[in-house]
PDB file of N, CA and C in Angstrom:
ATOM      1  N   MET A   1    -243.305 -47.509  57.451  1.00 43.00           N
ATOM      2  CA  MET A   1    -242.590 -47.324  56.203  1.00 43.00           C
ATOM      3  C   MET A   1    -241.526 -48.402  56.033  1.00 43.00           C
ATOM      4  N   TYR A   2    -240.848 -48.775  57.124  1.00 42.00           N
ATOM      5  CA  TYR A   2    -239.810 -49.800  57.057  1.00 42.00           C
ATOM      6  C   TYR A   2    -240.385 -51.120  56.584  1.00 42.00           C
ATOM      7  N   HIS A   3    -241.587 -51.446  57.051  1.00 45.00           N
ATOM      8  CA  HIS A   3    -242.179 -52.739  56.734  1.00 45.00           C
ATOM      9  C   HIS A   3    -242.551 -52.827  55.258  1.00 45.00           C
ATOM     10  N   ILE A   4    -243.062 -51.744  54.706  1.00 46.00           N
ATOM     11  CA  ILE A   4    -243.380 -51.728  53.282  1.00 46.00           C
ATOM     12  C   ILE A   4    -242.098 -51.879  52.475  1.00 46.00           C
ATOM     13  N   PHE A   5    -241.030 -51.195  52.881  1.00 44.00           N
ATOM     14  CA  PHE A   5    -239.745 -51.312  52.205  1.00 44.00           C
ATOM     15  C   PHE A   5    -239.228 -52.737  52.286  1.00 44.00           C
ATOM     16  N   CYS A   6    -239.393 -53.378  53.442  1.00 48.00           N
ATOM     17  CA  CYS A   6    -238.930 -54.753  53.646  1.00 48.00           C
ATOM     18  C   CYS A   6    -239.580 -55.682  52.629  1.00 48.00           C
ATOM     19  N   VAL A   7    -240.896 -55.624  52.506  1.00 48.00           N
ATOM     20  CA  VAL A   7    -241.616 -56.480  51.565  1.00 48.00           C
ATOM     21  C   VAL A   7    -241.190 -56.155  50.138  1.00 48.00           C
ATOM     22  N   HIS A   8    -241.115 -54.864  49.808  1.00 48.00           N
ATOM     23  CA  HIS A   8    -240.755 -54.449  48.457  1.00 48.00           C
ATOM     24  C   HIS A   8    -239.342 -54.902  48.107  1.00 48.00           C
ATOM     25  N   SER A   9    -238.399 -54.764  49.020  1.00 50.00           N
ATOM     26  CA  SER A   9    -237.016 -55.110  48.711  1.00 50.00           C
ATOM     27  C   SER A   9    -236.846 -56.607  48.487  1.00 50.00           C
ATOM     28  N   PHE A  10    -237.560 -57.438  49.246  1.00 50.00           N
ATOM     29  CA  PHE A  10    -237.478 -58.880  49.026  1.00 50.00           C
ATOM     30  C   PHE A  10    -238.016 -59.246  47.645  1.00 50.00           C
ATOM     31  N   VAL A  11    -239.148 -58.680  47.282  1.00 49.00           N
ATOM     32  CA  VAL A  11    -239.744 -58.973  45.976  1.00 49.00           C
ATOM     33  C   VAL A  11    -238.825 -58.490  44.867  1.00 49.00           C
ATOM     34  N   GLU A  12    -238.260 -57.293  45.015  1.00 49.00           N
ATOM     35  CA  GLU A  12    -237.386 -56.725  44.001  1.00 49.00           C
ATOM     36  C   GLU A  12    -236.135 -57.578  43.803  1.00 49.00           C
ATOM     37  N   VAL A  13    -235.538 -58.048  44.881  1.00 49.00           N
ATOM     38  CA  VAL A  13    -234.333 -58.877  44.792  1.00 49.00           C
ATOM     39  C   VAL A  13    -234.633 -60.160  44.033  1.00 49.00           C
ATOM     40  N   TYR A  14    -235.708 -60.819  44.363  1.00 46.00           N
ATOM     41  CA  TYR A  14    -236.016 -62.091  43.720  1.00 46.00           C
ATOM     42  C   TYR A  14    -236.422 -61.921  42.262  1.00 46.00           C
ATOM     43  N   LEU A  15    -237.165 -60.887  41.946  1.00 48.00           N
ATOM     44  CA  LEU A  15    -237.527 -60.671  40.554  1.00 48.00           C
ATOM     45  C   LEU A  15    -236.301 -60.278  39.745  1.00 48.00           C
ATOM     46  N   GLY A  16    -235.408 -59.503  40.341  1.00 46.00           N
ATOM     47  CA  GLY A  16    -234.207 -59.076  39.648  1.00 46.00           C
ATOM     48  C   GLY A  16    -233.266 -60.217  39.334  1.00 46.00           C
ATOM     49  N   SER A  17    -233.226 -61.251  40.162  1.00 43.00           N
ATOM     50  CA  SER A  17    -232.312 -62.367  39.938  1.00 43.00           C
ATOM     51  C   SER A  17    -233.006 -63.555  39.280  1.00 43.00           C
ATOM     52  N   PHE A  18    -234.236 -63.373  38.837  1.00 44.00           N
ATOM     53  CA  PHE A  18    -234.990 -64.410  38.127  1.00 44.00           C
ATOM     54  C   PHE A  18    -235.113 -65.705  38.922  1.00 44.00           C
ATOM     55  N   GLN A  19    -235.427 -65.592  40.189  1.00 47.00           N
ATOM     56  CA  GLN A  19    -235.676 -66.779  40.993  1.00 47.00           C
ATOM     57  C   GLN A  19    -237.171 -66.939  41.169  1.00 47.00           C
ATOM     58  N   LEU A  20    -237.624 -68.171  41.151  1.00 44.00           N
ATOM     59  CA  LEU A  20    -239.035 -68.464  41.338  1.00 44.00           C
ATOM     60  C   LEU A  20    -239.266 -68.771  42.805  1.00 44.00           C
ATOM     61  N   LEU A  21    -240.083 -67.983  43.462  1.00 48.00           N
ATOM     62  CA  LEU A  21    -240.344 -68.162  44.887  1.00 48.00           C
ATOM     63  C   LEU A  21    -241.845 -68.183  45.127  1.00 48.00           C
ATOM     64  N   PRO A  22    -242.486 -69.299  44.811  1.00 52.00           N
ATOM     65  CA  PRO A  22    -243.949 -69.324  44.940  1.00 52.00           C
ATOM     66  C   PRO A  22    -244.439 -69.143  46.366  1.00 52.00           C
ATOM     67  N   ILE A  23    -243.693 -69.615  47.347  1.00 49.00           N
ATOM     68  CA  ILE A  23    -244.136 -69.493  48.739  1.00 49.00           C
ATOM     69  C   ILE A  23    -244.078 -68.039  49.179  1.00 49.00           C
ATOM     70  N   ILE A  24    -242.994 -67.350  48.852  1.00 51.00           N
ATOM     71  CA  ILE A  24    -242.861 -65.944  49.235  1.00 51.00           C
ATOM     72  C   ILE A  24    -243.884 -65.099  48.484  1.00 51.00           C
ATOM     73  N   ASN A  25    -244.083 -65.414  47.212  1.00 56.00           N
ATOM     74  CA  ASN A  25    -245.062 -64.676  46.427  1.00 56.00           C
ATOM     75  C   ASN A  25    -246.450 -64.813  47.041  1.00 56.00           C
ATOM     76  N   LYS A  26    -246.811 -66.036  47.417  1.00 60.00           N
ATOM     77  CA  LYS A  26    -248.123 -66.274  48.020  1.00 60.00           C
ATOM     78  C   LYS A  26    -248.224 -65.550  49.362  1.00 60.00           C
ATOM     79  N   ALA A  27    -247.157 -65.597  50.165  1.00 59.00           N
ATOM     80  CA  ALA A  27    -247.170 -64.919  51.463  1.00 59.00           C
ATOM     81  C   ALA A  27    -247.334 -63.412  51.280  1.00 59.00           C
ATOM     82  N   ALA A  28    -246.616 -62.842  50.322  1.00 61.00           N
ATOM     83  CA  ALA A  28    -246.718 -61.402  50.077  1.00 61.00           C
ATOM     84  C   ALA A  28    -248.116 -61.031  49.594  1.00 61.00           C
ATOM     85  N   MET A  29    -248.693 -61.854  48.721  1.00 60.00           N
ATOM     86  CA  MET A  29    -250.043 -61.576  48.230  1.00 60.00           C
ATOM     87  C   MET A  29    -251.054 -61.670  49.362  1.00 60.00           C
ATOM     88  N   ASN A  30    -250.870 -62.654  50.247  1.00 61.00           N
ATOM     89  CA  ASN A  30    -251.777 -62.790  51.385  1.00 61.00           C
ATOM     90  C   ASN A  30    -251.690 -61.574  52.300  1.00 61.00           C
ATOM     91  N   ILE A  31    -250.481 -61.074  52.514  1.00 62.00           N
ATOM     92  CA  ILE A  31    -250.297 -59.902  53.370  1.00 62.00           C
ATOM     93  C   ILE A  31    -251.009 -58.697  52.753  1.00 62.00           C
ATOM     94  N   VAL A  32    -250.795 -58.473  51.458  1.00 60.00           N
ATOM     95  CA  VAL A  32    -251.416 -57.330  50.789  1.00 60.00           C
ATOM     96  C   VAL A  32    -252.933 -57.448  50.833  1.00 60.00           C
ATOM     97  N   GLU A  33    -253.453 -58.651  50.557  1.00 60.00           N
ATOM     98  CA  GLU A  33    -254.903 -58.850  50.575  1.00 60.00           C
ATOM     99  C   GLU A  33    -255.463 -58.627  51.976  1.00 60.00           C
ATOM    100  N   HIS A  34    -254.782 -59.167  52.982  1.00 58.00           N
ATOM    101  CA  HIS A  34    -255.240 -59.032  54.364  1.00 58.00           C
ATOM    102  C   HIS A  34    -255.244 -57.565  54.793  1.00 58.00           C
ATOM    103  N   VAL A  35    -254.166 -56.856  54.491  1.00 58.00           N
ATOM    104  CA  VAL A  35    -254.059 -55.452  54.870  1.00 58.00           C
ATOM    105  C   VAL A  35    -255.105 -54.622  54.130  1.00 58.00           C
ATOM    106  N   SER A  36    -255.339 -54.922  52.846  1.00 58.00           N
ATOM    107  CA  SER A  36    -256.344 -54.185  52.082  1.00 58.00           C
ATOM    108  C   SER A  36    -257.728 -54.362  52.688  1.00 58.00           C
ATOM    109  N   LEU A  37    -258.073 -55.594  53.042  1.00 55.00           N
ATOM    110  CA  LEU A  37    -259.379 -55.850  53.648  1.00 55.00           C
ATOM    111  C   LEU A  37    -259.492 -55.181  55.012  1.00 55.00           C
ATOM    112  N   LEU A  38    -258.417 -55.216  55.790  1.00 56.00           N
ATOM    113  CA  LEU A  38    -258.435 -54.547  57.089  1.00 56.00           C
ATOM    114  C   LEU A  38    -258.643 -53.047  56.925  1.00 56.00           C
ATOM    115  N   TYR A  39    -257.962 -52.474  55.945  1.00 57.00           N
ATOM    116  CA  TYR A  39    -258.066 -51.035  55.731  1.00 57.00           C
ATOM    117  C   TYR A  39    -259.482 -50.647  55.327  1.00 57.00           C
ATOM    118  N   VAL A  40    -260.069 -51.395  54.391  1.00 55.00           N
ATOM    119  CA  VAL A  40    -261.430 -51.093  53.945  1.00 55.00           C
ATOM    120  C   VAL A  40    -262.403 -51.250  55.101  1.00 55.00           C
ATOM    121  N   GLY A  41    -262.269 -52.359  55.840  1.00 53.00           N
ATOM    122  CA  GLY A  41    -263.159 -52.586  56.978  1.00 53.00           C
ATOM    123  C   GLY A  41    -263.020 -51.509  58.030  1.00 53.00           C
ATOM    124  N   ALA A  42    -261.802 -51.118  58.309  1.00 53.00           N
ATOM    125  CA  ALA A  42    -261.571 -50.092  59.327  1.00 53.00           C
ATOM    126  C   ALA A  42    -262.071 -48.734  58.852  1.00 53.00           C
ATOM    127  N   SER A  43    -261.906 -48.465  57.576  1.00 52.00           N
ATOM    128  CA  SER A  43    -262.364 -47.180  57.048  1.00 52.00           C
ATOM    129  C   SER A  43    -263.871 -47.047  57.183  1.00 52.00           C
ATOM    130  N   LEU A  44    -264.581 -48.130  56.915  1.00 51.00           N
ATOM    131  CA  LEU A  44    -266.043 -48.086  56.994  1.00 51.00           C
ATOM    132  C   LEU A  44    -266.531 -48.125  58.436  1.00 51.00           C
ATOM    133  N   ARG A  45    -265.878 -48.921  59.258  1.00 51.00           N
ATOM    134  CA  ARG A  45    -266.348 -49.149  60.619  1.00 51.00           C
ATOM    135  C   ARG A  45    -265.999 -48.009  61.562  1.00 51.00           C
ATOM    136  N   TYR A  46    -264.841 -47.390  61.375  1.00 48.00           N
ATOM    137  CA  TYR A  46    -264.354 -46.444  62.372  1.00 48.00           C
ATOM    138  C   TYR A  46    -264.440 -44.988  61.936  1.00 48.00           C
ATOM    139  N   MET A  47    -265.275 -44.692  60.978  1.00 49.00           N
ATOM    140  CA  MET A  47    -265.443 -43.296  60.575  1.00 49.00           C
ATOM    141  C   MET A  47    -266.096 -42.524  61.719  1.00 49.00           C
ATOM    142  N   PRO A  48    -265.492 -41.423  62.158  1.00 48.00           N
ATOM    143  CA  PRO A  48    -266.109 -40.666  63.248  1.00 48.00           C
ATOM    144  C   PRO A  48    -267.438 -40.062  62.814  1.00 48.00           C
ATOM    145  N   ARG A  49    -268.410 -40.083  63.706  1.00 51.00           N
ATOM    146  CA  ARG A  49    -269.728 -39.514  63.407  1.00 51.00           C
ATOM    147  C   ARG A  49    -269.678 -38.004  63.608  1.00 51.00           C
ATOM    148  N   ILE A  50    -270.550 -37.324  62.898  1.00 50.00           N
ATOM    149  CA  ILE A  50    -270.610 -35.863  62.998  1.00 50.00           C
ATOM    150  C   ILE A  50    -270.987 -35.483  64.429  1.00 50.00           C
ATOM    151  N   GLY A  51    -270.234 -34.588  65.015  1.00 47.00           N
ATOM    152  CA  GLY A  51    -270.531 -34.124  66.365  1.00 47.00           C
ATOM    153  C   GLY A  51    -269.850 -34.938  67.450  1.00 47.00           C
ATOM    154  N   ILE A  52    -269.246 -36.074  67.085  1.00 50.00           N
ATOM    155  CA  ILE A  52    -268.564 -36.904  68.086  1.00 50.00           C
ATOM    156  C   ILE A  52    -267.126 -37.120  67.616  1.00 50.00           C
ATOM    157  N   ALA A  53    -266.501 -36.084  67.140  1.00 51.00           N
ATOM    158  CA  ALA A  53    -265.150 -36.204  66.604  1.00 51.00           C
ATOM    159  C   ALA A  53    -264.194 -36.727  67.666  1.00 51.00           C
ATOM    160  N   GLY A  54    -263.354 -37.668  67.276  1.00 52.00           N
ATOM    161  CA  GLY A  54    -262.350 -38.210  68.182  1.00 52.00           C
ATOM    162  C   GLY A  54    -262.834 -39.380  69.007  1.00 52.00           C
ATOM    163  N   SER A  55    -264.097 -39.753  68.900  1.00 53.00           N
ATOM    164  CA  SER A  55    -264.604 -40.848  69.724  1.00 53.00           C
ATOM    165  C   SER A  55    -264.072 -42.200  69.285  1.00 53.00           C
ATOM    166  N   SER A  56    -263.580 -42.277  68.058  1.00 54.00           N
ATOM    167  CA  SER A  56    -263.084 -43.558  67.564  1.00 54.00           C
ATOM    168  C   SER A  56    -261.563 -43.646  67.632  1.00 54.00           C
ATOM    169  N   GLY A  57    -260.915 -42.764  68.346  1.00 58.00           N
ATOM    170  CA  GLY A  57    -259.454 -42.754  68.420  1.00 58.00           C
ATOM    171  C   GLY A  57    -258.869 -44.045  68.938  1.00 58.00           C
ATOM    172  N   SER A  58    -259.494 -44.637  69.936  1.00 66.00           N
ATOM    173  CA  SER A  58    -258.999 -45.885  70.506  1.00 66.00           C
ATOM    174  C   SER A  58    -259.082 -47.021  69.497  1.00 66.00           C
ATOM    175  N   ALA A  59    -260.177 -47.101  68.770  1.00 66.00           N
ATOM    176  CA  ALA A  59    -260.358 -48.162  67.777  1.00 66.00           C
ATOM    177  C   ALA A  59    -259.347 -48.021  66.645  1.00 66.00           C
ATOM    178  N   ILE A  60    -259.116 -46.802  66.199  1.00 65.00           N
ATOM    179  CA  ILE A  60    -258.142 -46.572  65.133  1.00 65.00           C
ATOM    180  C   ILE A  60    -256.742 -46.907  65.625  1.00 65.00           C
ATOM    181  N   SER A  61    -256.433 -46.555  66.856  1.00 69.00           N
ATOM    182  CA  SER A  61    -255.130 -46.879  67.430  1.00 69.00           C
ATOM    183  C   SER A  61    -254.908 -48.388  67.467  1.00 69.00           C
ATOM    184  N   LYS A  62    -255.922 -49.138  67.874  1.00 72.00           N
ATOM    185  CA  LYS A  62    -255.817 -50.603  67.898  1.00 72.00           C
ATOM    186  C   LYS A  62    -255.627 -51.150  66.489  1.00 72.00           C
ATOM    187  N   PHE A  63    -256.364 -50.595  65.530  1.00 68.00           N
ATOM    188  CA  PHE A  63    -256.234 -51.040  64.145  1.00 68.00           C
ATOM    189  C   PHE A  63    -254.811 -50.817  63.636  1.00 68.00           C
ATOM    190  N   LEU A  64    -254.236 -49.644  63.902  1.00 69.00           N
ATOM    191  CA  LEU A  64    -252.882 -49.351  63.434  1.00 69.00           C
ATOM    192  C   LEU A  64    -251.852 -50.260  64.089  1.00 69.00           C
ATOM    193  N   LYS A  65    -252.037 -50.582  65.365  1.00 73.00           N
ATOM    194  CA  LYS A  65    -251.124 -51.515  66.033  1.00 73.00           C
ATOM    195  C   LYS A  65    -251.209 -52.896  65.398  1.00 73.00           C
ATOM    196  N   ASN A  66    -252.440 -53.342  65.080  1.00 71.00           N
ATOM    197  CA  ASN A  66    -252.604 -54.641  64.425  1.00 71.00           C
ATOM    198  C   ASN A  66    -251.990 -54.639  63.031  1.00 71.00           C
ATOM    199  N   LEU A  67    -252.107 -53.539  62.322  1.00 68.00           N
ATOM    200  CA  LEU A  67    -251.522 -53.416  60.999  1.00 68.00           C
ATOM    201  C   LEU A  67    -250.004 -53.525  61.076  1.00 68.00           C
ATOM    202  N   GLN A  68    -249.399 -52.865  62.059  1.00 70.00           N
ATOM    203  CA  GLN A  68    -247.954 -52.939  62.244  1.00 70.00           C
ATOM    204  C   GLN A  68    -247.529 -54.371  62.551  1.00 70.00           C
ATOM    205  N   THR A  69    -248.286 -55.068  63.397  1.00 73.00           N
ATOM    206  CA  THR A  69    -247.976 -56.455  63.736  1.00 73.00           C
ATOM    207  C   THR A  69    -248.046 -57.339  62.499  1.00 73.00           C
ATOM    208  N   ASP A  70    -249.044 -57.128  61.639  1.00 69.00           N
ATOM    209  CA  ASP A  70    -249.167 -57.914  60.408  1.00 69.00           C
ATOM    210  C   ASP A  70    -247.948 -57.723  59.518  1.00 69.00           C
ATOM    211  N   PHE A  71    -247.491 -56.482  59.354  1.00 69.00           N
ATOM    212  CA  PHE A  71    -246.324 -56.241  58.519  1.00 69.00           C
ATOM    213  C   PHE A  71    -245.065 -56.857  59.123  1.00 69.00           C
ATOM    214  N   GLN A  72    -244.911 -56.774  60.433  1.00 69.00           N
ATOM    215  CA  GLN A  72    -243.744 -57.364  61.077  1.00 69.00           C
ATOM    216  C   GLN A  72    -243.727 -58.872  60.884  1.00 69.00           C
ATOM    217  N   SER A  73    -244.860 -59.535  61.088  1.00 70.00           N
ATOM    218  CA  SER A  73    -244.902 -60.985  60.925  1.00 70.00           C
ATOM    219  C   SER A  73    -244.714 -61.360  59.460  1.00 70.00           C
ATOM    220  N   GLY A  74    -245.209 -60.529  58.550  1.00 64.00           N
ATOM    221  CA  GLY A  74    -245.016 -60.793  57.129  1.00 64.00           C
ATOM    222  C   GLY A  74    -243.559 -60.712  56.735  1.00 64.00           C
ATOM    223  N   CYS A  75    -242.840 -59.723  57.230  1.00 60.00           N
ATOM    224  CA  CYS A  75    -241.412 -59.600  56.930  1.00 60.00           C
ATOM    225  C   CYS A  75    -240.630 -60.753  57.532  1.00 60.00           C
ATOM    226  N   THR A  76    -240.993 -61.174  58.732  1.00 63.00           N
ATOM    227  CA  THR A  76    -240.331 -62.319  59.360  1.00 63.00           C
ATOM    228  C   THR A  76    -240.547 -63.566  58.521  1.00 63.00           C
ATOM    229  N   SER A  77    -241.760 -63.763  58.038  1.00 61.00           N
ATOM    230  CA  SER A  77    -242.077 -64.913  57.196  1.00 61.00           C
ATOM    231  C   SER A  77    -241.278 -64.871  55.899  1.00 61.00           C
ATOM    232  N   LEU A  78    -241.177 -63.692  55.286  1.00 56.00           N
ATOM    233  CA  LEU A  78    -240.418 -63.567  54.051  1.00 56.00           C
ATOM    234  C   LEU A  78    -238.941 -63.870  54.270  1.00 56.00           C
ATOM    235  N   LYS A  79    -238.377 -63.400  55.380  1.00 59.00           N
ATOM    236  CA  LYS A  79    -236.966 -63.675  55.674  1.00 59.00           C
ATOM    237  C   LYS A  79    -236.740 -65.168  55.865  1.00 59.00           C
ATOM    238  N   TYR A  80    -237.653 -65.855  56.549  1.00 56.00           N
ATOM    239  CA  TYR A  80    -237.531 -67.295  56.775  1.00 56.00           C
ATOM    240  C   TYR A  80    -237.563 -68.043  55.446  1.00 56.00           C
ATOM    241  N   HIS A  81    -238.517 -67.716  54.587  1.00 54.00           N
ATOM    242  CA  HIS A  81    -238.634 -68.419  53.317  1.00 54.00           C
ATOM    243  C   HIS A  81    -237.489 -68.077  52.377  1.00 54.00           C
ATOM    244  N   GLN A  82    -236.916 -66.893  52.528  1.00 55.00           N
ATOM    245  CA  GLN A  82    -235.768 -66.523  51.705  1.00 55.00           C
ATOM    246  C   GLN A  82    -234.613 -67.480  51.976  1.00 55.00           C
ATOM    247  N   LYS A  83    -234.413 -67.846  53.227  1.00 56.00           N
ATOM    248  CA  LYS A  83    -233.298 -68.715  53.589  1.00 56.00           C
ATOM    249  C   LYS A  83    -233.523 -70.162  53.161  1.00 56.00           C
ATOM    250  N   TRP A  84    -234.756 -70.647  53.236  1.00 51.00           N
ATOM    251  CA  TRP A  84    -234.992 -72.081  53.105  1.00 51.00           C
ATOM    252  C   TRP A  84    -235.793 -72.499  51.883  1.00 51.00           C
ATOM    253  N   ARG A  85    -236.441 -71.591  51.185  1.00 49.00           N
ATOM    254  CA  ARG A  85    -237.379 -72.011  50.149  1.00 49.00           C
ATOM    255  C   ARG A  85    -237.060 -71.492  48.749  1.00 49.00           C
ATOM    256  N   SER A  86    -235.900 -70.939  48.510  1.00 50.00           N
ATOM    257  CA  SER A  86    -235.639 -70.374  47.186  1.00 50.00           C
ATOM    258  C   SER A  86    -235.427 -71.486  46.160  1.00 50.00           C
ATOM    259  N   VAL A  87    -236.019 -71.299  44.997  1.00 52.00           N
ATOM    260  CA  VAL A  87    -235.914 -72.266  43.910  1.00 52.00           C
ATOM    261  C   VAL A  87    -235.449 -71.507  42.679  1.00 52.00           C
ATOM    262  N   PRO A  88    -234.210 -71.760  42.214  1.00 56.00           N
ATOM    263  CA  PRO A  88    -233.731 -71.025  41.040  1.00 56.00           C
ATOM    264  C   PRO A  88    -234.540 -71.395  39.793  1.00 56.00           C
ATOM    265  N   LEU A  89    -234.753 -70.428  38.943  1.00 55.00           N
ATOM    266  CA  LEU A  89    -235.495 -70.642  37.708  1.00 55.00           C
ATOM    267  C   LEU A  89    -234.502 -70.690  36.560  1.00 55.00           C
ATOM    268  N   ASP A  90    -234.475 -71.809  35.849  1.00 57.00           N
ATOM    269  CA  ASP A  90    -233.581 -71.966  34.708  1.00 57.00           C
ATOM    270  C   ASP A  90    -234.337 -71.539  33.458  1.00 57.00           C
ATOM    271  N   LEU A  91    -233.921 -70.447  32.838  1.00 58.00           N
ATOM    272  CA  LEU A  91    -234.617 -69.914  31.675  1.00 58.00           C
ATOM    273  C   LEU A  91    -234.166 -70.553  30.366  1.00 58.00           C
ATOM    274  N   ARG A  92    -233.152 -71.419  30.425  1.00 63.00           N
ATOM    275  CA  ARG A  92    -232.690 -72.094  29.205  1.00 63.00           C
ATOM    276  C   ARG A  92    -233.672 -73.197  28.838  1.00 63.00           C
ATOM    277  N   VAL A  93    -233.995 -73.281  27.573  1.00 54.00           N
ATOM    278  CA  VAL A  93    -234.949 -74.318  27.127  1.00 54.00           C
ATOM    279  C   VAL A  93    -234.236 -75.358  26.323  1.00 54.00           C
TER     280      VAL A  93
END
């Protein structure tokens, strides 16, 4: 839950202050796309078979650990780009 909040709060701050952050936006989109594909793949691959309930517990546990690692690295990447890559957007024409 913390990791989702981390990504959301960074996006909210930048959109609220009208800053253009193409690198962070791309990183966030990549994280969402990667996690979505992992979730779909894991849902299809690790569905327990009838009569063998619980046999896929280890695989699901590994998937969840990898998902947590992806969110942690994504938040670290967003924090790094927040410090060094912000580009203010001038709305005056």
